[in-house]
Short mmCIF file of C-alpha atoms and ligand atoms in Angstrom, two decimals:
data_model
loop_
_atom_site.label_atom_id
_atom_site.label_comp_id
_atom_site.label_asym_id
_atom_site.label_seq_id
_atom_site.Cartn_x
_atom_site.Cartn_y
_atom_site.Cartn_z
CA MET A 1 132.49 74.89 108.54
CA THR A 2 128.44 72.88 110.12
CA GLY A 3 126.57 73.26 111.56
CA ALA A 4 128.05 72.80 114.76
CA TYR A 5 131.57 74.37 114.64
CA PHE A 6 131.41 78.21 114.80
CA TYR A 7 133.16 80.99 115.17
CA HIS A 8 131.57 83.57 118.12
CA ASN A 9 133.63 86.61 119.30
CA GLY A 10 136.50 85.55 117.16
CA HIS A 11 137.07 82.23 118.92
CA LEU A 12 136.19 79.04 117.06
CA TYR A 13 132.89 77.40 119.38
CA GLY A 14 132.29 72.71 118.78
CA GLU A 15 128.51 74.04 120.46
CA GLY A 16 128.69 75.84 123.47
CA VAL A 17 131.94 75.21 124.29
CA ARG A 18 135.14 77.19 123.04
CA LEU A 19 137.37 74.51 121.58
CA ALA A 20 141.15 76.43 123.03
CA ASP A 21 139.82 75.45 126.19
CA ILE A 22 139.32 71.52 125.32
CA ALA A 23 142.98 72.10 123.47
CA GLU A 24 144.71 73.62 126.68
CA GLU A 25 142.89 71.44 129.60
CA VAL A 26 143.36 68.48 127.77
CA GLY A 27 146.17 69.64 125.69
CA THR A 28 146.77 68.34 121.70
CA PRO A 29 146.36 66.50 119.08
CA THR A 30 143.07 66.26 120.36
CA TYR A 31 139.27 65.02 118.06
CA VAL A 32 136.34 66.49 119.22
CA TYR A 33 132.38 65.14 118.24
CA SER A 34 129.27 67.05 118.77
CA GLN A 35 127.47 64.81 120.07
CA ALA A 36 124.05 67.84 118.34
CA ALA A 37 126.00 67.08 114.98
CA ILE A 38 126.33 63.70 115.57
CA THR A 39 122.05 63.34 116.38
CA HIS A 40 120.65 65.99 113.89
CA SER A 41 123.04 63.76 111.54
CA TYR A 42 121.50 60.27 112.24
CA ARG A 43 117.93 61.57 112.66
CA GLU A 44 117.67 63.04 109.30
CA ILE A 45 118.61 59.87 107.66
CA ASP A 46 116.23 57.63 109.50
CA ARG A 47 113.77 60.45 108.97
CA ALA A 48 113.11 60.17 104.96
CA PHE A 49 113.41 56.31 105.24
CA ALA A 50 110.68 57.13 107.96
CA ALA A 51 107.41 55.15 105.56
CA VAL A 52 108.81 52.47 105.38
CA PRO A 53 110.46 49.66 107.76
CA HIS A 54 114.13 50.79 108.03
CA ILE A 55 116.46 50.33 110.46
CA VAL A 56 119.67 52.61 109.99
CA CYS A 57 122.93 50.57 111.36
CA PHE A 58 125.69 52.99 111.29
CA SER A 59 129.17 51.95 110.30
CA LEU A 60 131.58 51.20 113.37
CA LYS A 61 135.01 51.35 110.99
CA SER A 62 134.47 55.28 110.31
CA ASN A 63 134.10 55.76 114.42
CA SER A 64 133.92 53.07 116.79
CA ASN A 65 134.39 55.52 119.97
CA LEU A 66 132.06 53.26 123.04
CA ALA A 67 130.83 56.95 123.31
CA ILE A 68 129.36 57.93 119.77
CA SER A 69 127.84 53.56 120.01
CA ARG A 70 126.17 54.89 123.03
CA LEU A 71 124.45 57.79 121.60
CA LEU A 72 123.80 56.03 118.05
CA ALA A 73 122.04 53.35 120.05
CA GLY A 74 120.30 55.24 122.27
CA LEU A 75 118.62 57.03 119.28
CA GLY A 76 117.73 53.61 118.05
CA ALA A 77 120.30 53.03 115.56
CA GLY A 78 121.57 49.36 114.73
CA ALA A 79 125.30 48.78 113.29
CA ASP A 80 126.84 47.47 110.70
CA ILE A 81 130.39 45.60 111.81
CA VAL A 82 133.33 44.18 109.46
CA SER A 83 135.33 42.54 112.27
CA GLY A 84 135.24 40.28 115.47
CA GLY A 85 137.04 43.57 117.37
CA GLU A 86 133.49 45.97 115.69
CA LEU A 87 130.52 43.32 117.29
CA PHE A 88 132.79 43.36 120.42
CA LYS A 89 132.86 47.04 120.58
CA ALA A 90 128.96 47.11 119.53
CA ILE A 91 127.97 45.08 122.43
CA GLU A 92 129.59 46.76 125.15
CA ALA A 93 128.03 49.55 123.38
CA GLY A 94 124.62 48.78 123.15
CA PHE A 95 123.73 48.35 120.34
CA ASP A 96 120.73 45.22 119.87
CA PRO A 97 122.30 42.56 118.26
CA GLY A 98 119.09 42.09 116.19
CA LYS A 99 120.17 44.81 114.15
CA ILE A 100 124.04 44.37 113.47
CA VAL A 101 124.98 43.65 110.18
CA TYR A 102 128.31 42.33 109.63
CA ALA A 103 130.00 42.49 106.29
CA SER A 104 133.68 41.22 105.84
CA VAL A 105 135.16 39.49 102.92
CA GLY A 106 137.10 37.40 105.07
CA LYS A 107 135.03 36.77 108.36
CA THR A 108 137.35 33.53 110.82
CA VAL A 109 135.95 31.17 112.49
CA PRO A 110 136.10 32.15 116.28
CA GLU A 111 134.71 35.65 114.22
CA ILE A 112 131.14 33.47 112.65
CA GLU A 113 130.58 32.35 116.50
CA TYR A 114 130.78 34.77 118.36
CA ALA A 115 128.77 36.13 115.71
CA LEU A 116 126.19 33.18 115.79
CA GLN A 117 126.92 33.45 119.94
CA ASN A 118 125.65 36.72 119.66
CA ARG A 119 122.62 36.61 117.90
CA ILE A 120 123.22 39.28 114.67
CA LEU A 121 120.71 40.11 112.67
CA MET A 122 122.57 38.71 109.28
CA PHE A 123 125.58 37.68 107.95
CA ASN A 124 126.26 39.88 104.29
CA VAL A 125 128.07 36.83 103.15
CA GLU A 126 130.89 37.97 100.15
CA SER A 127 131.63 34.47 98.65
CA GLN A 128 130.58 30.86 98.44
CA ALA A 129 133.52 28.96 100.41
CA GLU A 130 131.94 31.68 103.15
CA MET A 131 129.52 30.57 102.94
CA GLU A 132 129.97 27.34 103.04
CA THR A 133 132.01 27.74 106.51
CA ILE A 134 129.49 30.03 108.04
CA ALA A 135 126.91 27.15 107.71
CA ALA A 136 129.65 24.46 108.74
CA VAL A 137 130.08 27.00 111.82
CA ALA A 138 126.26 27.33 112.18
CA GLU A 139 125.80 23.74 112.01
CA ARG A 140 128.57 22.77 114.63
CA LEU A 141 126.41 24.86 116.98
CA HIS A 142 123.24 23.42 116.19
CA CYS A 143 121.84 27.35 115.03
CA ARG A 144 120.47 28.91 112.06
CA ALA A 145 122.96 31.54 110.61
CA PRO A 146 120.89 34.50 109.17
CA ILE A 147 122.91 34.82 105.79
CA ALA A 148 122.13 37.94 103.51
CA LEU A 149 124.68 38.22 99.59
CA ARG A 150 126.42 40.70 99.39
CA LEU A 151 126.53 41.29 95.71
CA ASN A 152 129.02 43.30 93.46
CA PRO A 153 126.63 45.18 91.05
CA ASP A 154 129.36 46.15 88.92
CA ILE A 155 128.55 49.69 88.86
CA GLU A 156 131.26 52.83 89.31
CA ALA A 157 130.53 54.87 91.64
CA LYS A 158 132.59 57.94 90.97
CA THR A 159 134.28 58.03 93.95
CA HIS A 160 137.92 57.70 94.52
CA PRO A 161 139.22 54.12 93.02
CA TYR A 162 140.01 53.01 96.73
CA ILE A 163 136.70 53.32 98.27
CA THR A 164 134.44 51.91 95.78
CA THR A 165 133.59 48.96 95.80
CA GLY A 166 130.77 47.41 93.97
CA MET A 167 133.17 46.67 90.89
CA LYS A 168 134.21 43.45 89.49
CA GLN A 169 137.97 44.59 89.71
CA TYR A 170 137.13 45.10 93.38
CA LYS A 171 137.46 42.14 96.76
CA PHE A 172 133.60 42.63 97.33
CA GLY A 173 130.44 40.73 97.22
CA ILE A 174 128.91 38.53 95.28
CA PRO A 175 128.51 39.07 90.75
CA THR A 176 124.80 39.87 90.56
CA GLU A 177 125.19 36.20 88.13
CA GLU A 178 126.56 33.54 90.83
CA ALA A 179 123.33 34.74 92.76
CA LEU A 180 121.10 32.82 91.92
CA THR A 181 122.34 29.57 92.24
CA LEU A 182 124.10 30.04 95.19
CA TYR A 183 120.21 31.36 97.11
CA GLN A 184 119.81 27.92 95.63
CA GLN A 185 122.66 26.04 97.11
CA ALA A 186 121.71 27.88 100.91
CA MET A 187 118.39 27.07 100.76
CA THR A 188 119.42 23.23 101.06
CA LEU A 189 121.60 24.19 103.72
CA PRO A 190 119.90 23.21 106.25
CA SER A 191 121.75 25.72 108.69
CA LEU A 192 121.76 29.17 106.67
CA GLU A 193 118.91 30.42 106.78
CA PRO A 194 118.95 33.50 104.50
CA VAL A 195 116.72 35.85 105.45
CA GLY A 196 117.80 40.03 103.11
CA ILE A 197 120.64 40.43 100.29
CA GLN A 198 122.79 43.17 100.11
CA MET A 199 125.60 45.19 98.71
CA HIS A 200 128.04 48.18 99.38
CA ILE A 201 129.06 50.32 96.12
CA GLY A 202 131.07 53.29 97.87
CA SER A 203 131.55 55.30 100.04
CA GLN A 204 131.30 59.84 99.46
CA LEU A 205 129.01 59.09 96.48
CA LEU A 206 127.97 62.81 95.75
CA LYS A 207 125.06 61.60 93.51
CA VAL A 208 123.23 58.85 93.86
CA GLN A 209 122.22 57.35 90.71
CA PRO A 210 125.14 54.62 91.38
CA ILE A 211 123.29 53.61 94.10
CA VAL A 212 119.84 53.90 93.30
CA ASP A 213 121.47 51.55 89.81
CA ALA A 214 122.85 48.93 92.27
CA ALA A 215 119.66 48.35 93.47
CA ARG A 216 118.15 48.16 90.94
CA LYS A 217 119.76 45.15 90.70
CA LEU A 218 119.72 43.90 94.34
CA LEU A 219 115.78 43.63 93.47
CA GLU A 220 115.89 41.90 89.78
CA VAL A 221 117.16 39.25 91.85
CA TYR A 222 114.80 39.78 94.48
CA ASP A 223 111.62 39.27 92.26
CA HIS A 224 113.54 36.15 90.96
CA LEU A 225 113.99 34.53 94.19
CA ARG A 226 110.22 35.51 95.48
CA GLU A 227 109.48 33.72 92.43
CA MET A 228 110.90 30.85 93.82
CA GLY A 229 109.59 30.93 96.75
CA LEU A 230 112.22 32.44 98.85
CA SER A 231 110.92 36.02 100.44
CA LEU A 232 113.54 37.68 101.13
CA ARG A 233 112.85 40.68 104.60
CA TYR A 234 116.02 42.56 104.21
CA VAL A 235 117.34 44.40 101.01
CA ASP A 236 120.44 46.47 102.65
CA ILE A 237 121.92 49.46 100.31
CA GLY A 238 125.08 49.97 101.78
CA GLY A 239 126.12 53.34 103.17
CA GLY A 240 128.54 55.73 101.48
CA LEU A 241 126.67 58.67 101.10
CA GLY A 242 129.30 61.60 100.68
CA ILE A 243 129.52 65.36 102.75
CA THR A 244 131.24 68.52 101.95
CA TYR A 245 135.01 68.62 102.89
CA ARG A 246 134.73 71.55 100.71
CA ASP A 247 132.00 72.89 98.04
CA GLU A 248 130.51 69.87 97.22
CA ALA A 249 127.01 69.26 97.47
CA PRO A 250 126.65 66.01 97.84
CA GLU A 251 122.65 64.65 97.01
CA GLY A 252 121.91 63.14 100.31
CA PRO A 253 118.98 60.69 102.09
CA GLN A 254 116.45 62.46 101.27
CA VAL A 255 116.72 62.13 97.62
CA LEU A 256 117.93 58.93 97.79
CA ALA A 257 115.02 57.94 100.13
CA LYS A 258 112.98 59.75 97.31
CA THR A 259 112.86 56.65 94.76
CA ILE A 260 114.46 54.02 96.86
CA VAL A 261 111.09 53.69 99.34
CA PRO A 262 109.05 53.68 96.31
CA MET A 263 111.06 50.72 95.21
CA ILE A 264 110.74 49.91 99.15
CA LYS A 265 106.83 50.25 99.35
CA GLU A 266 105.89 47.42 96.69
CA ARG A 267 107.85 45.35 98.46
CA ASP A 268 107.05 43.40 101.75
CA CYS A 269 110.20 43.57 103.63
CA THR A 270 112.35 46.45 105.62
CA LEU A 271 114.88 48.50 104.22
CA ILE A 272 118.32 48.82 106.25
CA VAL A 273 121.35 51.75 105.49
CA GLU A 274 124.98 51.56 106.37
CA PRO A 275 125.83 54.99 106.42
CA GLY A 276 129.21 55.77 108.52
CA ARG A 277 130.27 59.13 107.38
CA PHE A 278 127.67 61.20 106.21
CA ILE A 279 126.78 60.39 110.56
CA VAL A 280 130.02 61.38 112.37
CA GLY A 281 131.53 62.41 109.27
CA ASN A 282 130.81 66.72 109.21
CA ALA A 283 130.66 66.44 113.35
CA GLY A 284 133.99 66.51 114.51
CA VAL A 285 136.74 68.49 113.94
CA LEU A 286 140.29 67.41 114.93
CA LEU A 287 142.79 70.48 116.86
CA THR A 288 146.49 70.55 116.22
CA ARG A 289 148.66 72.92 117.80
CA VAL A 290 151.49 74.59 115.16
CA LEU A 291 154.93 73.41 116.60
CA TYR A 292 156.99 75.35 113.84
CA ILE A 293 157.19 77.29 110.74
CA LYS A 294 160.64 76.51 108.01
CA ARG A 295 160.77 77.72 105.32
CA ASN A 296 163.01 76.79 101.62
CA GLU A 297 163.57 78.59 98.32
CA LEU A 298 160.01 77.36 97.50
CA LYS A 299 157.76 76.43 100.14
CA LYS A 300 156.42 77.55 103.59
CA PHE A 301 155.75 74.28 106.03
CA VAL A 302 153.92 74.97 109.27
CA ILE A 303 154.48 71.62 111.58
CA VAL A 304 151.94 70.51 113.88
CA ASP A 305 151.32 68.06 116.58
CA ALA A 306 149.34 66.55 114.07
CA ALA A 307 149.99 63.89 111.58
CA MET A 308 149.45 60.56 109.57
CA ASN A 309 149.04 58.68 112.49
CA ASP A 310 146.81 60.60 113.19
CA LEU A 311 144.56 61.77 109.63
CA ILE A 312 146.13 59.53 107.33
CA ARG A 313 142.71 60.49 104.69
CA PRO A 314 145.15 63.71 102.92
CA ALA A 315 148.33 61.44 102.76
CA LEU A 316 146.03 58.23 101.88
CA TYR A 317 144.02 59.81 99.29
CA ASP A 318 144.93 63.03 98.87
CA ALA A 319 141.58 64.19 100.47
CA TYR A 320 141.44 67.36 101.36
CA HIS A 321 140.42 69.09 104.52
CA ALA A 322 140.23 72.79 105.31
CA ILE A 323 142.21 74.53 108.14
CA LEU A 324 141.11 76.63 109.85
CA PRO A 325 142.31 78.22 113.29
CA LEU A 326 140.61 79.05 116.72
CA VAL A 327 141.50 82.70 117.19
CA GLU A 328 139.55 83.84 113.85
CA LYS A 329 141.99 85.23 111.07
CA ARG A 330 142.08 86.11 107.71
CA GLU A 331 144.86 87.37 106.29
CA THR A 332 145.78 84.56 103.60
CA GLU A 333 149.32 82.86 102.56
CA VAL A 334 149.69 79.73 100.10
CA VAL A 335 152.06 76.69 103.35
CA ASP A 336 152.19 73.49 103.13
CA VAL A 337 150.90 71.90 106.72
CA VAL A 338 152.75 68.92 107.49
CA GLY A 339 153.14 66.63 111.18
CA PRO A 340 156.28 65.10 112.44
CA VAL A 341 155.89 61.69 111.13
CA CYS A 342 159.52 60.07 108.77
CA GLU A 343 156.97 60.18 106.14
CA SER A 344 156.85 63.40 102.88
CA GLY A 345 153.48 61.74 102.51
CA ASP A 346 152.82 62.81 105.30
CA PHE A 347 150.57 66.15 104.93
CA LEU A 348 147.19 67.67 105.96
CA ALA A 349 147.67 69.94 103.41
CA ARG A 350 149.45 70.40 100.19
CA GLU A 351 150.16 73.40 98.15
CA ARG A 352 146.22 75.60 100.41
CA GLU A 353 145.12 78.30 100.81
CA MET A 354 144.60 79.54 104.55
CA VAL A 355 144.81 81.76 106.74
CA ILE A 356 148.23 82.93 107.65
CA VAL A 357 148.97 80.95 111.50
CA GLU A 358 151.97 81.61 114.52
CA GLN A 359 154.22 78.87 116.09
CA GLY A 360 152.49 77.69 119.30
CA GLU A 361 148.73 78.82 117.72
CA LEU A 362 145.34 76.35 118.12
CA LEU A 363 143.78 74.92 114.90
CA ALA A 364 141.56 73.14 114.46
CA VAL A 365 140.98 70.23 111.29
CA GLN A 366 137.73 69.33 110.09
CA SER A 367 135.06 67.31 108.73
CA ALA A 368 137.31 65.00 111.03
CA GLY A 369 135.09 62.59 112.79
CA ALA A 370 134.60 59.74 110.40
CA TYR A 371 137.66 57.35 109.30
CA GLY A 372 139.85 60.04 111.48
CA PHE A 373 140.59 58.51 114.98
CA SER A 374 139.29 54.58 113.31
CA MET A 375 142.25 55.13 111.01
CA SER A 376 144.60 56.44 113.63
CA SER A 377 147.62 54.41 114.79
CA ASN A 378 151.30 54.05 116.44
CA TYR A 379 153.48 54.84 113.80
CA ASN A 380 156.85 56.13 114.82
CA ALA A 381 155.81 55.51 117.63
CA ARG A 382 153.66 58.51 118.63
CA PRO A 383 150.63 57.86 120.92
CA ARG A 384 147.59 57.68 120.02
CA ALA A 385 145.18 61.57 120.94
CA ALA A 386 141.86 62.21 122.52
CA GLU A 387 138.91 61.56 121.56
CA VAL A 388 136.07 64.33 123.40
CA LEU A 389 132.23 64.42 123.63
CA VAL A 390 129.93 68.41 122.78
CA SER A 391 127.30 68.62 123.83
CA GLY A 392 125.86 71.92 125.06
CA ASP A 393 128.17 73.76 126.67
CA HIS A 394 129.93 71.15 127.92
CA TRP A 395 132.44 68.37 126.99
CA LYS A 396 133.84 65.26 128.35
CA LEU A 397 136.71 63.23 127.71
CA VAL A 398 136.07 59.96 125.95
CA ARG A 399 139.21 58.48 124.78
CA ARG A 400 141.81 59.47 127.20
CA ARG A 401 145.56 60.19 125.63
CA GLU A 402 147.31 57.82 124.56
CA THR A 403 150.80 57.05 126.96
CA TYR A 404 153.84 56.01 126.52
CA GLU A 405 153.19 52.51 129.04
CA ASP A 406 150.44 52.04 126.15
CA LEU A 407 153.39 51.66 123.89
CA VAL A 408 154.94 48.51 125.46
CA ARG A 409 150.94 47.14 126.41
CA GLY A 410 151.54 43.63 125.34
CA GLU A 411 154.62 44.08 124.37
CA ASP A 412 156.70 44.08 127.58
CA GLN A 413 156.61 39.76 128.81
CA ALA A 414 160.48 39.96 128.15
N1 LIG B 1 129.19 48.97 105.13
C1 LIG B 1 130.66 48.73 103.51
C2 LIG B 1 130.01 47.16 104.07
C3 LIG B 1 131.03 49.66 103.92
O1 LIG B 1 132.13 48.82 103.67
C4 LIG B 1 131.49 50.45 104.67
C5 LIG B 1 132.68 51.25 103.73
C6 LIG B 1 130.40 51.07 105.10
C7 LIG B 1 129.10 51.09 104.95
C8 LIG B 1 130.12 52.81 105.08
O2 LIG B 1 130.34 53.35 104.04
P1 LIG B 1 129.98 55.04 104.85
O3 LIG B 1 128.59 55.69 104.50
O4 LIG B 1 130.81 55.67 105.26
O5 LIG B 1 130.34 55.79 103.10
N2 LIG B 1 138.40 55.67 104.90
C9 LIG B 1 137.63 56.23 103.83
C10 LIG B 1 136.39 55.26 103.53
C11 LIG B 1 135.79 53.52 103.59
C12 LIG B 1 134.86 52.74 104.04
C13 LIG B 1 134.77 51.74 103.76
N3 LIG B 1 133.97 51.22 104.23
C14 LIG B 1 137.70 57.59 103.58
O6 LIG B 1 138.18 58.09 105.03
O7 LIG B 1 137.24 57.96 102.66
#
């Protein structure tokens, strides 16, 4: 349990609000986020890099709820986006387009046009073919596209393979050896303006060393380019800072800043970081209700009303999310916590020692603020969960629960 969520008189609270009150009023499953926790972690990372010019670009893919984006935009954050849809949401939320960076290995022509029209800070380019497409679109629109090349530094991030990105076997970025040639090509194209260099090597990194090693490789290229007469303004080291789900002890932004800040200071440039999970991960919980308890010879199953369509991380990465009762208890047993979806992979916890719970009881799945709702789906025609933002003693619904009508919207034109 972290900061904003704690037991008080036997009840689990999010800031000053009893979580059971939210569940009773809004129903379950419901995501709850703490404004104080989001603000706190944003400020922590912002402060860590205060000694150098920098922009904290919140990675929208981790959580693109408008209320959260608005909060972060108001705190001065920029945005890291990966699609036209995220650009739309970022603009809706009020992020300054001049602080939006756009990565994706497959930007389409309409997406490129949309981003150019909105004058984003830069495209993080992931291949030569994409660079040439951006150049052609910019030429047609009579503008110059600000670009950074996303390098693949071929460094092992030491995390789950599905969330490792900076190695040659993965689709992301451009091999370091090819970067100079591509920058040279970019310099010959009048519709491109190379302004930066970028990387992102993976997510949920507990040690900062791989990021530092990769940043060194990035800066070698940066220095080379400067010798060639190209002074890039932005050095973007991506996101990836890990959080505590169970008992991990991530090194965090201060440790990263200790080595990165001097590297940036030596050069006259602006640092960009793209945290997602670090800002929202521990700020969110998923409220769910126990529907049934079921036993067989081998196991006891706690069947809850949240499922893999609401939170896919356990099924997809075998990720651990602590599960706490909303009314404090002590006695434990080993159970599987599963949802109603028709897949054996539909579990929130397996062989988990946790408190003994009863039918009808409310639970909170912890550390669900990042890649929770944003990865949720309508699988099994399940309406997506409601989202609530808590601040002090107040809470508000920031996304209503989907209805059955929402499930057929767009399909019912026949
Ligand atoms: N920048 C880029 C270019 C990214 O691809 C990502 C995440 C980030 C920044 C933010 O990374 P973060 O600070 O959140 O680690 N669904 C997975 C995580 C996928 C991460 C994808 N890229 C999960 O639930 O663990």
